Tab-separated table of C-alpha atoms in Angstrom:
chain	number	residue	atom	x	y	z
A	247	UNK	CA	-43.792	18.478	-93.407
A	248	UNK	CA	-46.555	16.000	-94.184
A	249	UNK	CA	-49.335	15.118	-91.749
A	250	UNK	CA	-47.458	11.945	-90.783
A	251	UNK	CA	-44.562	14.108	-89.642
A	252	UNK	CA	-46.640	15.520	-86.761
A	253	UNK	CA	-47.736	14.098	-83.429
A	254	UNK	CA	-50.680	15.012	-81.236
A	255	UNK	CA	-50.660	16.453	-77.704
A	256	UNK	CA	-51.362	12.958	-76.367
A	257	UNK	CA	-48.434	11.443	-78.306
A	258	UNK	CA	-46.056	14.206	-77.176
A	259	UNK	CA	-47.256	13.761	-73.601
A	260	UNK	CA	-46.409	10.066	-73.658
A	261	UNK	CA	-43.058	10.590	-75.413
A	262	UNK	CA	-41.862	13.396	-73.101
A	263	UNK	CA	-43.333	12.143	-69.824
A	264	UNK	CA	-45.417	15.290	-69.304
A	265	UNK	CA	-49.120	15.721	-68.698
A	266	UNK	CA	-51.248	16.600	-71.725
A	267	UNK	CA	-52.248	19.846	-70.064
A	268	UNK	CA	-48.616	20.820	-69.575
A	269	UNK	CA	-47.753	20.047	-73.208
A	270	UNK	CA	-50.715	22.119	-74.372
A	271	UNK	CA	-49.602	25.005	-72.142
A	272	UNK	CA	-46.042	24.824	-73.488
A	273	UNK	CA	-47.404	24.981	-77.044
A	274	UNK	CA	-49.422	28.066	-76.162
A	275	UNK	CA	-46.308	29.718	-74.699
A	276	UNK	CA	-44.415	29.047	-77.939
A	277	UNK	CA	-41.947	26.795	-76.128
A	278	UNK	CA	-42.449	23.795	-78.440
A	279	UNK	CA	-40.556	24.382	-81.653
A	280	UNK	CA	-42.720	24.089	-84.766
A	281	UNK	CA	-46.002	23.466	-82.910
A	282	UNK	CA	-48.977	24.575	-85.033
A	283	UNK	CA	-52.614	24.889	-84.108
A	284	UNK	CA	-55.231	23.457	-86.476
A	285	UNK	CA	-58.660	24.503	-85.227
A	286	UNK	CA	-58.621	23.507	-81.563
A	287	UNK	CA	-55.886	20.879	-81.858
A	288	UNK	CA	-52.130	21.331	-81.634
A	289	UNK	CA	-49.887	19.441	-84.068
A	290	UNK	CA	-46.260	19.014	-83.043
A	291	UNK	CA	-43.394	18.022	-85.379
A	292	UNK	CA	-42.167	14.542	-84.463
A	293	UNK	CA	-38.584	15.802	-84.422
A	294	UNK	CA	-39.372	18.537	-81.837
A	295	UNK	CA	-37.264	18.324	-78.718
A	296	UNK	CA	-38.779	18.171	-75.273
A	297	UNK	CA	-38.710	21.685	-73.710
A	298	UNK	CA	-36.105	21.970	-70.993
A	299	UNK	CA	-37.410	21.741	-67.424
A	300	UNK	CA	-36.218	24.983	-65.832
A	301	UNK	CA	-36.559	23.501	-62.338
A	302	UNK	CA	-33.357	21.454	-62.703
A	303	UNK	CA	-29.984	22.883	-61.680
A	304	UNK	CA	-28.510	22.085	-65.078
A	305	UNK	CA	-31.259	23.951	-66.887
A	306	UNK	CA	-30.925	26.972	-64.634
A	307	UNK	CA	-27.178	27.046	-65.252
A	308	UNK	CA	-27.783	27.029	-69.018
A	309	UNK	CA	-30.530	29.618	-69.037
A	310	UNK	CA	-29.571	32.043	-66.255
A	311	UNK	CA	-27.723	34.128	-68.863
A	312	UNK	CA	-30.993	35.842	-69.920
A	313	UNK	CA	-33.774	33.508	-70.951
A	314	UNK	CA	-36.548	35.685	-72.390
A	315	UNK	CA	-39.854	35.758	-70.545
A	316	UNK	CA	-42.835	34.339	-72.460
A	317	UNK	CA	-44.460	37.825	-72.507
A	318	UNK	CA	-42.890	41.288	-72.715
A	319	UNK	CA	-44.716	42.802	-69.769
A	320	UNK	CA	-43.819	43.840	-66.220
A	321	UNK	CA	-46.479	41.469	-64.876
A	322	UNK	CA	-46.949	37.984	-66.319
A	323	UNK	CA	-50.116	37.339	-64.313
A	324	UNK	CA	-51.800	40.294	-66.037
A	325	UNK	CA	-51.231	38.707	-69.447
A	326	UNK	CA	-53.242	35.992	-71.191
A	327	UNK	CA	-51.073	33.340	-69.518
A	328	UNK	CA	-53.461	33.422	-66.578
A	329	UNK	CA	-56.860	33.281	-68.262
A	330	UNK	CA	-59.036	31.056	-66.054
A	331	UNK	CA	-59.874	31.660	-62.360
A	332	UNK	CA	-58.657	28.861	-60.112
A	333	UNK	CA	-55.701	27.862	-62.307
A	334	UNK	CA	-52.935	30.155	-60.997
A	335	UNK	CA	-50.870	27.313	-59.507
A	336	UNK	CA	-51.252	25.213	-62.666
A	337	UNK	CA	-50.064	28.125	-64.815
A	338	UNK	CA	-47.012	28.438	-62.586
A	339	UNK	CA	-46.262	24.731	-62.969
A	340	UNK	CA	-46.646	25.063	-66.736
A	341	UNK	CA	-43.776	27.588	-66.745
A	342	UNK	CA	-41.317	25.037	-65.338
A	343	UNK	CA	-39.281	25.099	-68.570
A	344	UNK	CA	-38.348	28.736	-67.800
A	345	UNK	CA	-37.043	29.107	-64.247
A	346	UNK	CA	-37.062	32.907	-64.239
A	347	UNK	CA	-40.606	33.143	-65.580
A	348	UNK	CA	-41.848	30.511	-63.152
A	349	UNK	CA	-40.533	32.093	-59.960
A	350	UNK	CA	-41.608	35.541	-61.162
A	351	UNK	CA	-45.148	34.299	-61.752
A	352	UNK	CA	-45.077	32.583	-58.349
A	353	UNK	CA	-44.089	35.889	-56.738
A	354	UNK	CA	-46.948	37.710	-58.456
A	355	UNK	CA	-49.416	35.077	-57.304
A	356	UNK	CA	-47.974	35.226	-53.777
A	357	UNK	CA	-48.474	39.003	-53.747
A	358	UNK	CA	-52.100	38.582	-54.758
A	359	UNK	CA	-52.509	36.224	-51.802
A	360	UNK	CA	-50.838	38.581	-49.339
A	361	UNK	CA	-47.753	36.360	-48.867
A	362	UNK	CA	-45.414	39.344	-48.691
A	363	UNK	CA	-42.331	37.622	-47.213
A	364	UNK	CA	-42.305	35.150	-50.108
A	365	UNK	CA	-42.643	38.014	-52.586
A	366	UNK	CA	-39.725	39.842	-50.980
A	367	UNK	CA	-37.465	36.773	-51.140
A	368	UNK	CA	-38.152	36.130	-54.835
A	369	UNK	CA	-37.926	39.798	-55.835
A	370	UNK	CA	-34.580	40.134	-54.021
A	371	UNK	CA	-33.296	36.964	-55.721
A	372	UNK	CA	-34.218	38.218	-59.196
A	373	UNK	CA	-32.691	41.652	-58.561
A	374	UNK	CA	-29.372	40.167	-57.471
A	375	UNK	CA	-28.895	37.718	-60.326
A	376	UNK	CA	-28.503	38.228	-64.053
A	377	UNK	CA	-32.190	38.760	-64.844
A	378	UNK	CA	-33.670	40.037	-68.089
A	379	UNK	CA	-35.174	43.498	-68.529
A	380	UNK	CA	-38.832	42.686	-67.855
A	381	UNK	CA	-37.923	40.426	-64.932
A	382	UNK	CA	-36.042	43.322	-63.315
A	383	UNK	CA	-38.971	45.689	-63.916
A	384	UNK	CA	-41.419	43.260	-62.351
A	385	UNK	CA	-39.127	42.388	-59.445
A	386	UNK	CA	-38.540	46.091	-58.765
A	387	UNK	CA	-42.276	46.806	-58.749
A	388	UNK	CA	-42.907	43.804	-56.500
A	389	UNK	CA	-40.231	45.076	-54.109
A	390	UNK	CA	-41.992	48.461	-54.043
A	391	UNK	CA	-45.275	46.720	-53.234
A	392	UNK	CA	-43.554	44.848	-50.395
A	393	UNK	CA	-42.291	48.214	-49.126
A	394	UNK	CA	-45.860	49.485	-48.924
A	395	UNK	CA	-47.046	46.488	-46.899
A	396	UNK	CA	-44.045	46.915	-44.586
A	397	UNK	CA	-44.143	50.729	-44.496
A	398	UNK	CA	-40.442	50.782	-45.444
A	399	UNK	CA	-39.370	54.030	-47.159
A	400	UNK	CA	-35.787	52.824	-47.750
A	401	UNK	CA	-37.025	49.670	-49.486
A	402	UNK	CA	-39.437	51.720	-51.620
A	403	UNK	CA	-36.665	54.057	-52.817
A	404	UNK	CA	-34.352	51.106	-53.419
A	405	UNK	CA	-37.019	49.481	-55.586
A	406	UNK	CA	-37.214	52.588	-57.796
A	407	UNK	CA	-33.439	52.560	-58.200
A	408	UNK	CA	-33.520	48.910	-59.290
A	409	UNK	CA	-36.150	49.744	-61.923
A	410	UNK	CA	-34.098	52.697	-63.185
A	411	UNK	CA	-31.067	50.402	-63.546
A	412	UNK	CA	-32.900	47.703	-65.541
A	413	UNK	CA	-30.914	46.592	-68.646
A	414	UNK	CA	-32.904	48.570	-71.248
A	415	UNK	CA	-31.953	47.896	-74.872
A	416	UNK	CA	-33.954	50.525	-76.755
A	417	UNK	CA	-36.679	53.168	-76.646
A	418	UNK	CA	-39.393	50.538	-76.094
A	419	UNK	CA	-37.635	49.347	-72.958
A	420	UNK	CA	-36.956	52.879	-71.724
A	421	UNK	CA	-40.614	53.862	-72.111
A	422	UNK	CA	-41.636	50.752	-70.165
A	423	UNK	CA	-39.092	51.675	-67.481
A	424	UNK	CA	-40.474	55.213	-67.223
A	425	UNK	CA	-43.990	53.873	-66.819
A	426	UNK	CA	-42.879	51.321	-64.196
A	427	UNK	CA	-41.343	54.051	-62.025
A	428	UNK	CA	-44.544	56.105	-62.346
A	429	UNK	CA	-46.597	53.012	-61.458
A	430	UNK	CA	-44.612	52.759	-58.223
A	431	UNK	CA	-45.549	56.369	-57.430
A	432	UNK	CA	-49.251	55.762	-58.107
A	433	UNK	CA	-49.241	53.186	-55.314
A	434	UNK	CA	-49.298	56.174	-52.926
A	435	UNK	CA	-51.507	58.371	-55.153
A	436	UNK	CA	-48.607	60.408	-56.591
A	437	UNK	CA	-49.672	61.414	-60.126
A	438	UNK	CA	-46.884	63.890	-60.902
A	439	UNK	CA	-44.402	61.790	-62.862
A	440	UNK	CA	-46.382	59.858	-65.464
A	441	UNK	CA	-45.168	60.383	-69.053
A	442	UNK	CA	-47.338	62.682	-71.168
A	443	UNK	CA	-48.150	59.959	-73.697
A	444	UNK	CA	-49.556	57.807	-70.912
A	445	UNK	CA	-51.656	60.610	-69.435
A	446	UNK	CA	-53.403	60.825	-72.809
A	447	UNK	CA	-54.291	57.157	-72.636
A	448	UNK	CA	-51.805	56.062	-75.299
A	449	UNK	CA	-50.067	52.706	-74.824
A	450	UNK	CA	-48.306	52.658	-78.221
A	451	UNK	CA	-44.788	53.218	-76.799
A	452	UNK	CA	-45.198	49.852	-75.001
A	453	UNK	CA	-45.093	46.292	-76.287
A	454	UNK	CA	-48.618	44.965	-76.858
A	455	UNK	CA	-48.019	42.262	-74.225
A	456	UNK	CA	-47.917	45.069	-71.626
A	457	UNK	CA	-51.307	46.547	-72.572
A	458	UNK	CA	-53.339	44.647	-69.917
A	459	UNK	CA	-51.029	45.917	-67.144
A	460	UNK	CA	-51.011	49.392	-68.703
A	461	UNK	CA	-54.813	49.503	-68.571
A	462	UNK	CA	-54.734	48.709	-64.853
A	463	UNK	CA	-52.273	51.496	-64.106
A	464	UNK	CA	-54.063	53.951	-66.361
A	465	UNK	CA	-57.283	53.309	-64.434
A	466	UNK	CA	-55.387	53.810	-61.159
A	467	UNK	CA	-53.911	57.034	-62.523
A	468	UNK	CA	-57.355	58.337	-63.481
A	469	UNK	CA	-58.777	57.445	-60.061
A	470	UNK	CA	-55.892	59.129	-58.239
A	471	UNK	CA	-56.241	62.177	-60.511
A	472	UNK	CA	-59.970	62.451	-59.797
A	473	UNK	CA	-59.305	61.922	-56.085
A	474	UNK	CA	-56.705	64.715	-56.018
A	475	UNK	CA	-59.088	67.109	-57.767
A	476	UNK	CA	-61.902	66.240	-55.354
A	477	UNK	CA	-59.574	66.828	-52.393
A	478	UNK	CA	-58.496	70.194	-53.794
A	479	UNK	CA	-54.907	68.959	-54.074
A	480	UNK	CA	-54.894	69.375	-57.863
A	481	UNK	CA	-56.484	72.226	-59.783
A	482	UNK	CA	-58.239	71.786	-63.116
A	483	UNK	CA	-59.741	74.874	-64.691
A	484	UNK	CA	-63.521	74.697	-64.977
A	485	UNK	CA	-64.025	71.753	-62.615
A	486	UNK	CA	-63.990	70.997	-58.912
A	487	UNK	CA	-65.304	68.503	-56.382
A	488	UNK	CA	-66.356	65.079	-57.651
A	489	UNK	CA	-67.146	66.067	-61.238
A	490	UNK	CA	-63.823	64.760	-62.581
A	491	UNK	CA	-64.226	61.517	-60.645
A	492	UNK	CA	-67.784	61.055	-61.918
A	493	UNK	CA	-66.768	60.895	-65.598
A	494	UNK	CA	-63.786	58.528	-65.213
A	495	UNK	CA	-66.003	55.428	-65.191
A	496	UNK	CA	-66.819	56.072	-68.863
A	497	UNK	CA	-63.154	55.347	-69.643
A	498	UNK	CA	-62.647	52.432	-67.255
A	499	UNK	CA	-65.792	50.461	-68.123
A	500	UNK	CA	-64.661	49.740	-71.725
A	501	UNK	CA	-61.267	48.608	-70.448
A	502	UNK	CA	-62.998	46.056	-68.219
A	503	UNK	CA	-64.800	44.662	-71.262
A	504	UNK	CA	-61.519	44.521	-73.179
A	505	UNK	CA	-59.741	42.681	-70.344
A	506	UNK	CA	-62.596	40.208	-70.204
A	507	UNK	CA	-62.522	39.680	-73.974
A	508	UNK	CA	-58.760	39.067	-73.825
A	509	UNK	CA	-59.157	36.615	-70.900
A	510	UNK	CA	-56.820	38.639	-68.677
A	511	UNK	CA	-58.254	37.645	-65.307
A	512	UNK	CA	-55.984	39.695	-63.045
A	513	UNK	CA	-56.410	42.820	-65.151
A	514	UNK	CA	-60.180	42.376	-65.002
A	515	UNK	CA	-60.098	41.993	-61.201
A	516	UNK	CA	-58.027	45.167	-60.715
A	517	UNK	CA	-60.017	47.200	-63.246
A	518	UNK	CA	-63.324	46.175	-61.679
A	519	UNK	CA	-62.126	47.120	-58.199
A	520	UNK	CA	-60.776	50.464	-59.403
A	521	UNK	CA	-64.068	51.170	-61.164
A	522	UNK	CA	-65.919	50.180	-57.990
A	523	UNK	CA	-63.826	52.690	-56.025
A	524	UNK	CA	-64.753	55.391	-58.543
A	525	UNK	CA	-68.468	54.644	-58.251
A	526	UNK	CA	-68.281	54.392	-54.453
A	527	UNK	CA	-66.610	57.777	-54.090
A	528	UNK	CA	-69.290	59.287	-56.322
A	529	UNK	CA	-72.086	57.845	-54.206
A	530	UNK	CA	-73.098	55.136	-56.695
A	531	UNK	CA	-72.747	52.107	-54.434
A	532	UNK	CA	-75.164	50.028	-56.494
A	533	UNK	CA	-72.806	50.203	-59.489
A	534	UNK	CA	-69.808	49.693	-57.206
A	535	UNK	CA	-71.283	46.521	-55.713
A	536	UNK	CA	-71.791	44.958	-59.151
A	537	UNK	CA	-68.057	45.254	-59.861
A	538	UNK	CA	-66.969	44.260	-56.351
A	539	UNK	CA	-69.043	41.081	-56.485
A	540	UNK	CA	-67.679	40.098	-59.893
A	541	UNK	CA	-64.098	40.793	-58.769
A	542	UNK	CA	-64.647	38.640	-55.674
A	543	UNK	CA	-66.002	35.803	-57.825
A	544	UNK	CA	-62.848	35.958	-59.964
A	545	UNK	CA	-60.435	36.278	-57.018
A	546	UNK	CA	-61.706	33.686	-54.535
A	547	UNK	CA	-60.922	30.493	-56.550
A	548	UNK	CA	-57.184	31.282	-56.246
A	549	UNK	CA	-57.498	32.861	-52.770
A	550	UNK	CA	-56.346	36.262	-53.968
A	551	UNK	CA	-57.075	37.850	-50.600
A	552	UNK	CA	-54.129	40.248	-50.806
A	553	UNK	CA	-55.372	42.090	-53.876
A	554	UNK	CA	-58.837	42.404	-52.310
A	555	UNK	CA	-57.268	43.799	-49.130
A	556	UNK	CA	-55.322	46.347	-51.165
A	557	UNK	CA	-58.559	47.908	-52.434
A	558	UNK	CA	-60.301	48.026	-49.039
A	559	UNK	CA	-58.886	51.489	-48.368
A	560	UNK	CA	-60.590	52.993	-51.434
A	561	UNK	CA	-63.829	51.081	-50.834
A	562	UNK	CA	-64.196	51.775	-47.103
A	563	UNK	CA	-66.465	49.097	-45.559
A	564	UNK	CA	-68.027	47.942	-48.851
A	565	UNK	CA	-65.477	45.196	-49.497
A	566	UNK	CA	-65.968	43.619	-46.076
A	567	UNK	CA	-69.744	43.820	-46.420
A	568	UNK	CA	-69.766	42.062	-49.794
A	569	UNK	CA	-67.239	39.405	-48.753
A	570	UNK	CA	-69.417	38.466	-45.782
A	571	UNK	CA	-72.060	37.362	-48.294
A	572	UNK	CA	-69.600	35.128	-50.169
A	573	UNK	CA	-67.274	33.515	-47.648
A	574	UNK	CA	-66.806	34.336	-43.962
A	575	UNK	CA	-63.270	32.876	-43.841
A	576	UNK	CA	-62.282	35.024	-46.825
A	577	UNK	CA	-63.781	38.094	-45.151
A	578	UNK	CA	-61.765	37.463	-41.969
A	579	UNK	CA	-58.526	36.936	-43.881
A	580	UNK	CA	-59.000	40.031	-46.045
A	581	UNK	CA	-59.776	42.071	-42.938
A	582	UNK	CA	-56.570	40.804	-41.286
A	583	UNK	CA	-54.475	41.573	-44.357
A	584	UNK	CA	-56.020	45.008	-44.788
A	585	UNK	CA	-54.973	45.998	-41.279
A	586	UNK	CA	-51.353	45.176	-42.187
A	587	UNK	CA	-51.596	46.887	-45.572
A	588	UNK	CA	-53.285	50.023	-44.214
A	589	UNK	CA	-50.695	50.525	-41.485
A	590	UNK	CA	-47.824	50.026	-43.935
A	591	UNK	CA	-49.386	52.230	-46.631
A	592	UNK	CA	-50.101	55.037	-44.178
A	593	UNK	CA	-46.585	54.914	-42.720
A	594	UNK	CA	-44.891	54.915	-46.137
A	595	UNK	CA	-47.197	57.448	-47.765
A	596	UNK	CA	-46.856	59.743	-44.769
A	597	UNK	CA	-43.058	59.461	-44.863
A	598	UNK	CA	-42.980	60.342	-48.582
A	599	UNK	CA	-45.271	63.346	-48.049
A	600	UNK	CA	-43.628	64.397	-44.785
A	601	UNK	CA	-46.925	63.991	-42.898
A	602	UNK	CA	-48.458	61.608	-40.392
A	603	UNK	CA	-51.496	59.778	-41.749
A	604	UNK	CA	-54.064	58.501	-39.281
A	605	UNK	CA	-54.653	54.756	-38.995
A	606	UNK	CA	-56.853	54.950	-35.895
A	607	UNK	CA	-60.006	56.145	-37.679
A	608	UNK	CA	-62.965	53.782	-37.883
A	609	UNK	CA	-64.397	53.055	-41.331
A	610	UNK	CA	-67.233	55.497	-40.730
A	611	UNK	CA	-64.944	58.236	-39.377
A	612	UNK	CA	-62.612	57.879	-42.330
A	613	UNK	CA	-65.468	57.969	-44.828
A	614	UNK	CA	-66.935	61.101	-43.218
A	615	UNK	CA	-63.482	62.735	-43.166
A	616	UNK	CA	-62.962	61.902	-46.836
A	617	UNK	CA	-66.279	63.427	-47.891
A	618	UNK	CA	-65.549	66.490	-45.783
A	619	UNK	CA	-62.206	66.786	-47.583
A	620	UNK	CA	-64.135	66.549	-50.875
A	621	UNK	CA	-65.846	69.780	-49.808
A	622	UNK	CA	-69.233	68.340	-48.828
A	623	UNK	CA	-71.278	69.943	-46.059
A	624	UNK	CA	-72.416	67.964	-43.029
A	625	UNK	CA	-75.948	67.727	-44.401
A	626	UNK	CA	-74.655	66.459	-47.768
A	627	UNK	CA	-72.511	63.844	-46.017
A	628	UNK	CA	-75.457	62.755	-43.890
A	629	UNK	CA	-77.640	62.351	-46.974
A	630	UNK	CA	-74.982	60.442	-48.902
A	631	UNK	CA	-74.145	58.029	-46.061
A	632	UNK	CA	-77.688	57.696	-44.743
A	633	UNK	CA	-76.628	59.019	-41.335
A	634	UNK	CA	-78.209	61.531	-39.017
A	635	UNK	CA	-76.769	65.016	-38.988
A	636	UNK	CA	-75.734	64.640	-35.342
A	637	UNK	CA	-73.750	61.464	-36.124
A	638	UNK	CA	-71.881	63.257	-38.931
A	639	UNK	CA	-71.076	66.233	-36.687
A	640	UNK	CA	-69.786	63.888	-34.003
A	641	UNK	CA	-67.576	62.029	-36.522
A	642	UNK	CA	-66.112	65.305	-37.808
A	643	UNK	CA	-65.353	66.364	-34.236
A	644	UNK	CA	-63.666	63.017	-33.445
A	645	UNK	CA	-61.493	63.207	-36.580
A	646	UNK	CA	-60.426	66.743	-35.640
A	647	UNK	CA	-59.551	65.612	-32.111
A	648	UNK	CA	-57.589	62.577	-33.321
A	649	UNK	CA	-55.685	64.529	-35.971
A	650	UNK	CA	-55.369	67.892	-34.293
A	651	UNK	CA	-56.399	69.477	-37.591
A	652	UNK	CA	-59.392	71.562	-38.661
A	653	UNK	CA	-61.912	70.220	-41.160
A	654	UNK	CA	-60.312	72.210	-43.988
A	655	UNK	CA	-57.065	70.172	-43.622
A	656	UNK	CA	-58.511	66.644	-43.440
A	657	UNK	CA	-56.947	65.794	-46.823
A	658	UNK	CA	-53.539	65.810	-45.135
A	659	UNK	CA	-54.337	62.821	-42.909
A	660	UNK	CA	-56.098	60.511	-45.396
């Protein structure tokens, strides 16, 4: 085609009755046939048809058969589709030409905001219609996340079955399915079922679109692995205590930089919070705070209070302390959501392990119990937490009384 055969974003906007921003977003998604980018400007063939609006009943009837998602990843909001804080709702609106992608993205955003009932409704809808492979994976994982908030073991197991029954079409899909099931397990710190290629840090069996999400779950796997070693629940020859945890940051830090370079906002938020949890557990709260503050800055414009609440358990009182410096309303909402999440997580995780996890510990009692489970002495705990030795001894005694367990078995209740 010649230059005269193309129209600009503004011309397409006027012709199709869409906003210029929406046309630009559709071009980026590859939904406008023949659209080509010259420098910073998009040029669209004049004979290109207006993308179908997936919000209409007619469009949904035509495309329900299996309209491909714009990215081959279990989580659309961890891809480059969502690349600017504060634009989550606009990105969702920009996916209106693809009904399945739009409601899936809306569910992911709702989860990040702690709107669990909405997430459950959308995930159930996608799992009971003719959804594509990646939509089923994502919906299954979202259902598992709902199960954690609700403390529902039956729902959690059902979610894993849905993932295992996703319509895989080849080895690439089956590897993604295997990782998705393992990612459900890591939600409760179960590290036993990850594929060997993933444990090595290889993402090659996955589609490149899934790399940002894979980085998040690899960081979570490493944290859970280091946590299990520190608790004495997993043995690694030649290492014990917090040594394994202390070296994990050297792997996670570069992934944060990569997520930032690729403009994957949600991946960056999750990676920063996981890295903060690593530093915090190793006694490096200064480094942890740097990542917490940056994650908060990225999360607050879209009110992603749910994802912040999810990490409160690993960060003890640090998250609440830092939020109080940013926004008191956000701090209150995250605190409210964390109470729901913590009770659900403890109930579900305890049911899976066949144990009863305590939810009645204060932040300080839980932190002391965790460090005791890491094998630290009372004097070491006192030094690390800047507490008096008598306060630490009292906290250990209270945890023992609440749990009915000796200090050596504190790992069982955390």
